[in-house]
Amino acid sequence: MLWRRITSAIANIDLIYFAFGGQDVIISDELSKEFEPEKHIQFIKKYSEDKSSYEYYMTEYLRMSGLYWGLTTLELLDKKDLLSEIEVMEFIRNCINDNGGISPSIDHDPHILYTLSAVQVACILNREYELPTEKIVNYIKGLQQPNGGFFGDKWGELDTRFSFCAVACLALLGKLDSIDLQKALEFVMSCHNFDGGFGSRPDSESHAGLTYCCVGFLSVTGNLHLINADILGYWLCERQLLSGGLNGRPEKLPDVCYSWWVFASLHMIGREHWINHDALKKFILACQDTETGGFSDRPGNMADPFHTLFGIAALSLMNHNGIKLINPCFCMPQHTISRLNLTPQILPHP
């Protein structure tokens, strides 16, 4: 496997060039690929079953999110039945702590990120009724701070990712009114920058991933009218490079995961038509591993479940054949969001 990766990288030296300053990759026609759904299905299936691998042990600290990435990918490709619902829900139950928070794996500390992943998984399986809703709600309420923001866990890290996790989780459980929404909104808007983007905290640099979290927060709570969609849309469009890929900040390389963070944000503010869809699709498809399946961050790198989900999710937003429709706010199948009677706000096209 390692030797194949090395020889593949050498072979592709003439196909992938780093532009001046190392800010982009150039994708030749040889790297443009057809979508390989069956290989991606097998990639996720193997990843979930091979519990003796080095990767499996080294990713224990994010196992719950890995379960969400894999299940969502399989559901988008209409193959979620490859995972055992009984085993999945048993794993979630074993990760629920006495305080209502959910851990990434058994015997780990609970965190709001993995609490959201667990709730998303349960909702996709249509088994959210098996969760201890009130305990989870109380856990999330206890993480809100006087400034309206949220700690990720008891150790006190605070940023806008956790604001999104809080409202997304509560909305999925039908308990959005359980927190001080006004204070939560004030904190998120305090992280809004002059360029239209959002940072992790007040006065922090704009970042596409954090912008997605803040736009998602505003979408869930119905407050997208508080931002200037044109200014934000312009900043997001600047994330597209000549390769067609999207980056998270100026002067950074493109990455498949930003195909989701940026493109989904543009969808929520009604500006998704402001970037080149064909170029983005070409970049995403060039990041497939056509031998093992899965997507990597950039062409020629190692595929993983994280980038596999977000690559396929972005293709879903472009209505790629054979992929179920995804909701741009929750990054979950649209039919699940519809079943829960959720209608996150989406701005119209200008």
CSV table of C-alpha atoms in Angstrom, one decimal:
chain,number,residue,atom,x,y,z
A,1,MET,CA,0.0,0.0,0.0
A,2,LEU,CA,2.7,2.5,1.0
A,3,TRP,CA,4.8,1.6,-2.1
A,4,ARG,CA,1.8,2.1,-4.3
A,5,ARG,CA,1.2,5.5,-2.8
A,6,ILE,CA,4.9,6.5,-3.4
A,7,THR,CA,5.0,5.3,-7.0
A,8,SER,CA,1.7,6.9,-7.7
A,9,ALA,CA,2.9,10.2,-6.3
A,10,ILE,CA,6.1,10.0,-8.5
A,11,ALA,CA,4.1,9.2,-11.5
A,12,ASN,CA,1.8,12.2,-11.0
A,13,ILE,CA,4.6,14.7,-10.6
A,14,ASP,CA,4.1,15.9,-14.1
A,15,LEU,CA,0.3,16.0,-13.5
A,16,ILE,CA,0.2,18.0,-10.3
A,17,TYR,CA,2.1,21.2,-10.1
A,18,PHE,CA,2.3,23.6,-7.2
A,19,ALA,CA,1.8,27.2,-8.5
A,20,PHE,CA,4.1,30.0,-7.4
A,21,GLY,CA,4.0,30.3,-3.7
A,22,GLY,CA,2.5,26.8,-3.2
A,23,GLN,CA,-1.1,28.2,-3.2
A,24,ASP,CA,-2.8,25.9,-5.7
A,25,VAL,CA,-2.5,22.7,-7.6
A,26,ILE,CA,-3.0,22.3,-11.3
A,27,ILE,CA,-5.1,19.3,-12.4
A,28,SER,CA,-4.4,17.8,-15.8
A,29,ASP,CA,-7.1,16.0,-17.8
A,30,GLU,CA,-5.5,12.7,-16.8
A,31,LEU,CA,-6.6,13.3,-13.2
A,32,SER,CA,-10.2,14.1,-14.2
A,33,LYS,CA,-12.2,11.0,-13.1
A,34,GLU,CA,-15.7,9.6,-13.3
A,35,PHE,CA,-17.6,9.2,-10.0
A,36,GLU,CA,-17.0,5.8,-8.4
A,37,PRO,CA,-19.8,5.2,-6.0
A,38,GLU,CA,-19.3,1.4,-5.5
A,39,LYS,CA,-15.7,1.9,-4.6
A,40,HIS,CA,-16.6,4.6,-2.1
A,41,ILE,CA,-19.2,2.3,-0.5
A,42,GLN,CA,-16.6,-0.5,-0.2
A,43,PHE,CA,-14.1,2.0,1.2
A,44,ILE,CA,-16.4,3.0,4.0
A,45,LYS,CA,-17.6,-0.5,4.6
A,46,LYS,CA,-14.0,-1.7,5.0
A,47,TYR,CA,-13.0,1.2,7.2
A,48,SER,CA,-15.8,0.3,9.6
A,49,GLU,CA,-15.1,-3.4,9.7
A,50,ASP,CA,-11.3,-3.5,9.9
A,51,LYS,CA,-10.9,-3.0,13.6
A,52,SER,CA,-7.4,-4.3,13.7
A,53,SER,CA,-5.9,-1.6,11.5
A,54,TYR,CA,-3.5,1.1,12.7
A,55,GLU,CA,-5.9,3.8,11.5
A,56,TYR,CA,-8.7,2.3,13.5
A,57,TYR,CA,-6.8,2.5,16.8
A,58,MET,CA,-5.3,5.9,16.1
A,59,THR,CA,-8.7,7.4,15.4
A,60,GLU,CA,-10.4,6.2,18.6
A,61,TYR,CA,-10.6,9.8,19.9
A,62,LEU,CA,-13.0,10.8,17.1
A,63,ARG,CA,-14.9,7.5,16.6
A,64,MET,CA,-18.3,9.0,17.0
A,65,SER,CA,-17.7,11.6,14.3
A,66,GLY,CA,-16.2,8.8,12.1
A,67,LEU,CA,-19.5,6.9,12.5
A,68,TYR,CA,-21.4,10.0,11.4
A,69,TRP,CA,-19.1,10.5,8.4
A,70,GLY,CA,-19.4,6.9,7.3
A,71,LEU,CA,-23.2,6.5,7.9
A,72,THR,CA,-24.0,9.8,6.1
A,73,THR,CA,-21.9,8.8,3.1
A,74,LEU,CA,-23.6,5.4,2.9
A,75,GLU,CA,-27.0,6.9,3.2
A,76,LEU,CA,-26.3,9.5,0.5
A,77,LEU,CA,-25.4,6.5,-1.7
A,78,ASP,CA,-28.4,4.6,-0.5
A,79,LYS,CA,-26.4,1.9,1.3
A,80,LYS,CA,-26.9,2.6,5.0
A,81,ASP,CA,-28.1,-0.9,5.5
A,82,LEU,CA,-24.5,-2.1,5.3
A,83,LEU,CA,-24.1,-0.9,8.9
A,84,SER,CA,-25.9,-2.6,11.8
A,85,GLU,CA,-28.4,-0.2,13.3
A,86,ILE,CA,-28.5,-2.3,16.5
A,87,GLU,CA,-24.7,-2.1,16.9
A,88,VAL,CA,-24.5,1.6,16.1
A,89,MET,CA,-27.2,2.5,18.7
A,90,GLU,CA,-25.5,0.2,21.2
A,91,PHE,CA,-22.2,2.1,20.7
A,92,ILE,CA,-24.0,5.4,21.2
A,93,ARG,CA,-25.6,4.3,24.4
A,94,ASN,CA,-22.3,3.1,25.7
A,95,CYS,CA,-20.8,6.6,25.0
A,96,ILE,CA,-23.6,8.6,26.9
A,97,ASN,CA,-22.3,10.0,30.1
A,98,ASP,CA,-24.2,10.6,33.3
A,99,ASN,CA,-24.3,14.3,32.6
A,100,GLY,CA,-26.0,13.8,29.2
A,101,GLY,CA,-22.9,14.5,27.1
A,102,ILE,CA,-21.7,12.0,24.6
A,103,SER,CA,-18.1,10.8,24.1
A,104,PRO,CA,-16.2,10.1,20.9
A,105,SER,CA,-15.7,6.6,22.2
A,106,ILE,CA,-16.2,4.5,25.3
A,107,ASP,CA,-14.4,5.7,28.4
A,108,HIS,CA,-13.6,9.1,26.8
A,109,ASP,CA,-14.7,12.5,28.1
A,110,PRO,CA,-18.0,13.9,26.6
A,111,HIS,CA,-17.8,16.8,24.1
A,112,ILE,CA,-20.4,18.8,22.3
A,113,LEU,CA,-18.9,17.9,18.9
A,114,TYR,CA,-19.5,14.2,19.5
A,115,THR,CA,-22.8,14.8,21.1
A,116,LEU,CA,-24.0,16.4,17.8
A,117,SER,CA,-22.5,13.5,15.8
A,118,ALA,CA,-24.4,11.0,17.9
A,119,VAL,CA,-27.7,12.9,17.6
A,120,GLN,CA,-27.1,13.2,13.8
A,121,VAL,CA,-26.5,9.4,13.5
A,122,ALA,CA,-29.6,8.6,15.6
A,123,CYS,CA,-31.8,10.9,13.5
A,124,ILE,CA,-30.5,9.4,10.2
A,125,LEU,CA,-31.4,6.0,11.5
A,126,ASN,CA,-34.8,7.4,12.6
A,127,ARG,CA,-34.0,6.3,16.2
A,128,GLU,CA,-33.6,9.6,18.0
A,129,TYR,CA,-36.4,8.5,20.4
A,130,GLU,CA,-33.8,6.1,21.9
A,131,LEU,CA,-31.7,9.0,23.2
A,132,PRO,CA,-32.0,10.6,26.7
A,133,THR,CA,-33.2,13.9,25.2
A,134,GLU,CA,-33.6,15.8,28.5
A,135,LYS,CA,-30.2,14.8,29.7
A,136,ILE,CA,-28.6,15.9,26.5
A,137,VAL,CA,-30.4,19.2,26.5
A,138,ASN,CA,-29.3,19.9,30.1
A,139,TYR,CA,-25.7,19.1,29.1
A,140,ILE,CA,-25.8,21.6,26.3
A,141,LYS,CA,-27.5,24.2,28.4
A,142,GLY,CA,-24.7,23.8,31.0
A,143,LEU,CA,-22.1,24.6,28.4
A,144,GLN,CA,-23.5,28.1,27.5
A,145,GLN,CA,-21.5,30.9,29.0
A,146,PRO,CA,-22.5,34.4,30.1
A,147,ASN,CA,-21.3,35.9,26.8
A,148,GLY,CA,-23.7,33.6,25.0
A,149,GLY,CA,-21.0,31.3,23.6
A,150,PHE,CA,-20.5,27.6,24.4
A,151,PHE,CA,-17.7,25.6,25.8
A,152,GLY,CA,-16.9,22.4,23.9
A,153,ASP,CA,-16.6,20.5,27.1
A,154,LYS,CA,-15.8,20.9,30.8
A,155,TRP,CA,-12.2,22.1,30.0
A,156,GLY,CA,-13.4,25.4,28.7
A,157,GLU,CA,-12.5,25.8,25.1
A,158,LEU,CA,-14.9,28.3,23.5
A,159,ASP,CA,-15.4,29.2,19.8
A,160,THR,CA,-18.1,29.4,17.2
A,161,ARG,CA,-18.0,25.8,16.2
A,162,PHE,CA,-19.6,24.9,19.5
A,163,SER,CA,-22.4,27.5,19.0
A,164,PHE,CA,-23.4,25.7,15.8
A,165,CYS,CA,-23.2,22.3,17.5
A,166,ALA,CA,-25.4,23.5,20.3
A,167,VAL,CA,-28.3,24.9,18.1
A,168,ALA,CA,-28.0,22.1,15.5
A,169,CYS,CA,-28.2,19.4,18.2
A,170,LEU,CA,-31.1,21.1,20.0
A,171,ALA,CA,-33.0,21.7,16.7
A,172,LEU,CA,-32.7,18.0,15.8
A,173,LEU,CA,-34.1,17.1,19.2
A,174,GLY,CA,-36.9,19.7,18.9
A,175,LYS,CA,-35.5,21.7,21.9
A,176,LEU,CA,-34.1,24.8,20.3
A,177,ASP,CA,-35.8,27.1,22.9
A,178,SER,CA,-33.9,25.5,25.8
A,179,ILE,CA,-31.0,27.9,25.7
A,180,ASP,CA,-30.6,31.7,25.7
A,181,LEU,CA,-30.8,32.2,22.0
A,182,GLN,CA,-30.5,35.9,22.1
A,183,LYS,CA,-27.2,35.8,23.9
A,184,ALA,CA,-26.0,33.0,21.7
A,185,LEU,CA,-26.8,35.1,18.7
A,186,GLU,CA,-25.0,38.1,20.1
A,187,PHE,CA,-21.8,36.0,20.6
A,188,VAL,CA,-21.9,34.7,17.0
A,189,MET,CA,-22.4,38.1,15.5
A,190,SER,CA,-19.6,39.5,17.6
A,191,CYS,CA,-17.3,37.1,15.6
A,192,HIS,CA,-18.5,38.7,12.3
A,193,ASN,CA,-15.6,40.4,10.4
A,194,PHE,CA,-15.4,43.4,8.0
A,195,ASP,CA,-14.7,41.0,5.1
A,196,GLY,CA,-18.0,39.3,5.6
A,197,GLY,CA,-16.6,36.1,7.1
A,198,PHE,CA,-16.6,34.8,10.6
A,199,GLY,CA,-13.8,33.8,13.0
A,200,SER,CA,-13.6,31.5,16.1
A,201,ARG,CA,-13.9,34.4,18.5
A,202,PRO,CA,-14.3,38.2,18.4
A,203,ASP,CA,-11.4,39.8,16.4
A,204,SER,CA,-10.2,36.4,15.0
A,205,GLU,CA,-9.4,35.8,11.4
A,206,SER,CA,-12.2,34.8,9.0
A,207,HIS,CA,-12.1,31.1,8.2
A,208,ALA,CA,-14.3,29.2,5.9
A,209,GLY,CA,-15.0,26.3,8.3
A,210,LEU,CA,-16.0,28.7,11.1
A,211,THR,CA,-18.0,30.8,8.6
A,212,TYR,CA,-20.0,27.7,7.8
A,213,CYS,CA,-20.7,27.2,11.5
A,214,CYS,CA,-21.8,30.8,11.9
A,215,VAL,CA,-23.9,30.8,8.8
A,216,GLY,CA,-25.4,27.5,9.8
A,217,PHE,CA,-26.2,28.9,13.3
A,218,LEU,CA,-28.0,31.9,11.6
A,219,SER,CA,-29.8,29.5,9.3
A,220,VAL,CA,-31.0,27.3,12.1
A,221,THR,CA,-32.2,30.3,14.2
A,222,GLY,CA,-33.7,32.2,11.3
A,223,ASN,CA,-31.3,35.2,11.5
A,224,LEU,CA,-29.5,35.2,8.1
A,225,HIS,CA,-31.0,38.7,7.5
A,226,LEU,CA,-28.4,40.0,9.9
A,227,ILE,CA,-25.5,39.6,7.4
A,228,ASN,CA,-24.8,41.2,4.1
A,229,ALA,CA,-25.0,38.2,1.8
A,230,ASP,CA,-23.2,39.9,-1.1
A,231,ILE,CA,-20.2,40.8,1.0
A,232,LEU,CA,-20.0,37.4,2.5
A,233,GLY,CA,-20.7,35.8,-0.8
A,234,TYR,CA,-17.8,37.7,-2.4
A,235,TRP,CA,-15.4,36.5,0.3
A,236,LEU,CA,-16.6,32.9,-0.1
A,237,CYS,CA,-16.2,33.1,-3.9
A,238,GLU,CA,-12.6,34.2,-3.5
A,239,ARG,CA,-11.9,30.9,-2.0
A,240,GLN,CA,-12.1,29.2,-5.4
A,241,LEU,CA,-8.7,28.8,-7.1
A,242,LEU,CA,-7.7,28.2,-10.7
A,243,SER,CA,-7.7,24.5,-10.0
A,244,GLY,CA,-11.4,24.7,-9.2
A,245,GLY,CA,-10.9,23.7,-5.6
A,246,LEU,CA,-11.8,25.8,-2.6
A,247,ASN,CA,-9.6,26.9,0.3
A,248,GLY,CA,-10.4,27.9,3.8
A,249,ARG,CA,-8.4,31.2,3.9
A,250,PRO,CA,-6.4,33.4,1.5
A,251,GLU,CA,-3.0,32.0,0.4
A,252,LYS,CA,-3.9,28.4,1.4
A,253,LEU,CA,-4.1,25.3,-0.8
A,254,PRO,CA,-7.4,23.9,-1.9
A,255,ASP,CA,-8.9,21.1,0.1
A,256,VAL,CA,-11.9,18.8,-0.6
A,257,CYS,CA,-13.5,19.5,2.8
A,258,TYR,CA,-13.8,23.2,1.9
A,259,SER,CA,-15.9,22.1,-1.1
A,260,TRP,CA,-18.5,21.6,1.6
A,261,TRP,CA,-17.8,24.4,4.1
A,262,VAL,CA,-17.7,27.1,1.4
A,263,PHE,CA,-20.2,25.7,-1.1
A,264,ALA,CA,-22.8,24.9,1.6
A,265,SER,CA,-22.4,28.4,3.0
A,266,LEU,CA,-23.0,29.9,-0.4
A,267,HIS,CA,-26.1,27.7,-0.7
A,268,MET,CA,-27.5,29.0,2.6
A,269,ILE,CA,-27.1,32.6,1.5
A,270,GLY,CA,-28.4,32.1,-2.0
A,271,ARG,CA,-25.1,32.7,-3.8
A,272,GLU,CA,-24.0,29.2,-4.8
A,273,HIS,CA,-24.2,30.2,-8.5
A,274,TRP,CA,-21.4,32.7,-8.0
A,275,ILE,CA,-18.7,30.0,-8.4
A,276,ASN,CA,-17.7,27.7,-11.2
A,277,HIS,CA,-19.5,24.4,-10.5
A,278,ASP,CA,-17.8,22.4,-13.3
A,279,ALA,CA,-14.4,23.4,-12.1
A,280,LEU,CA,-15.2,22.5,-8.5
A,281,LYS,CA,-16.6,19.1,-9.6
A,282,LYS,CA,-13.5,18.4,-11.6
A,283,PHE,CA,-11.3,19.1,-8.6
A,284,ILE,CA,-13.4,16.9,-6.3
A,285,LEU,CA,-13.5,14.0,-8.7
A,286,ALA,CA,-9.7,14.3,-9.1
A,287,CYS,CA,-9.3,13.6,-5.4
A,288,GLN,CA,-10.9,10.2,-5.6
A,289,ASP,CA,-8.7,7.1,-5.1
A,290,THR,CA,-9.9,5.0,-8.0
A,291,GLU,CA,-8.2,1.9,-6.6
A,292,THR,CA,-9.3,1.7,-3.0
A,293,GLY,CA,-12.2,4.2,-3.1
A,294,GLY,CA,-12.6,7.3,-0.9
A,295,PHE,CA,-11.6,10.9,-1.3
A,296,SER,CA,-8.5,12.7,-0.1
A,297,ASP,CA,-7.9,16.4,0.6
A,298,ARG,CA,-6.0,16.8,-2.7
A,299,PRO,CA,-5.1,14.6,-5.6
A,300,GLY,CA,-2.7,11.8,-4.8
A,301,ASN,CA,-3.0,11.9,-1.1
A,302,MET,CA,-4.4,9.2,1.2
A,303,ALA,CA,-8.2,8.9,1.2
A,304,ASP,CA,-10.1,9.0,4.5
A,305,PRO,CA,-13.8,9.0,5.6
A,306,PHE,CA,-13.8,12.7,6.6
A,307,HIS,CA,-12.9,14.0,3.1
A,308,THR,CA,-15.0,11.2,1.5
A,309,LEU,CA,-18.2,12.5,3.1
A,310,PHE,CA,-17.5,16.1,2.4
A,311,GLY,CA,-16.5,15.5,-1.2
A,312,ILE,CA,-19.7,13.4,-1.8
A,313,ALA,CA,-21.8,16.0,0.1
A,314,ALA,CA,-20.6,18.8,-2.2
A,315,LEU,CA,-21.4,16.7,-5.2
A,316,SER,CA,-24.9,16.2,-3.8
A,317,LEU,CA,-25.3,20.0,-3.6
A,318,MET,CA,-24.5,20.0,-7.4
A,319,ASN,CA,-27.2,17.4,-8.0
A,320,HIS,CA,-24.7,14.8,-9.1
A,321,ASN,CA,-26.5,11.7,-10.4
A,322,GLY,CA,-26.9,8.8,-8.0
A,323,ILE,CA,-26.4,10.8,-4.8
A,324,LYS,CA,-29.3,11.7,-2.5
A,325,LEU,CA,-30.0,15.3,-1.8
A,326,ILE,CA,-28.3,16.7,1.3
A,327,ASN,CA,-29.3,19.6,3.5
A,328,PRO,CA,-26.7,22.4,3.3
A,329,CYS,CA,-27.2,23.5,6.9
A,330,PHE,CA,-27.1,20.2,8.8
A,331,CYS,CA,-25.0,18.1,6.4
A,332,MET,CA,-27.6,15.4,6.6
A,333,PRO,CA,-29.8,13.8,4.0
A,334,GLN,CA,-32.6,16.2,3.2
A,335,HIS,CA,-35.3,13.5,3.7
A,336,THR,CA,-34.2,13.2,7.3
A,337,ILE,CA,-34.5,17.0,7.9
A,338,SER,CA,-37.9,17.0,6.2
A,339,ARG,CA,-39.1,14.1,8.4
A,340,LEU,CA,-38.1,16.1,11.5
A,341,ASN,CA,-40.1,19.1,10.1
A,342,LEU,CA,-37.1,21.3,10.2
A,343,THR,CA,-36.8,24.3,7.8
A,344,PRO,CA,-33.5,26.0,8.2
A,345,GLN,CA,-33.5,29.5,6.6
A,346,ILE,CA,-32.2,29.7,3.1
A,347,LEU,CA,-31.8,33.1,1.4
A,348,PRO,CA,-33.2,33.6,-2.1
A,349,HIS,CA,-30.9,34.3,-5.1
A,350,PRO,CA,-30.4,38.1,-5.6
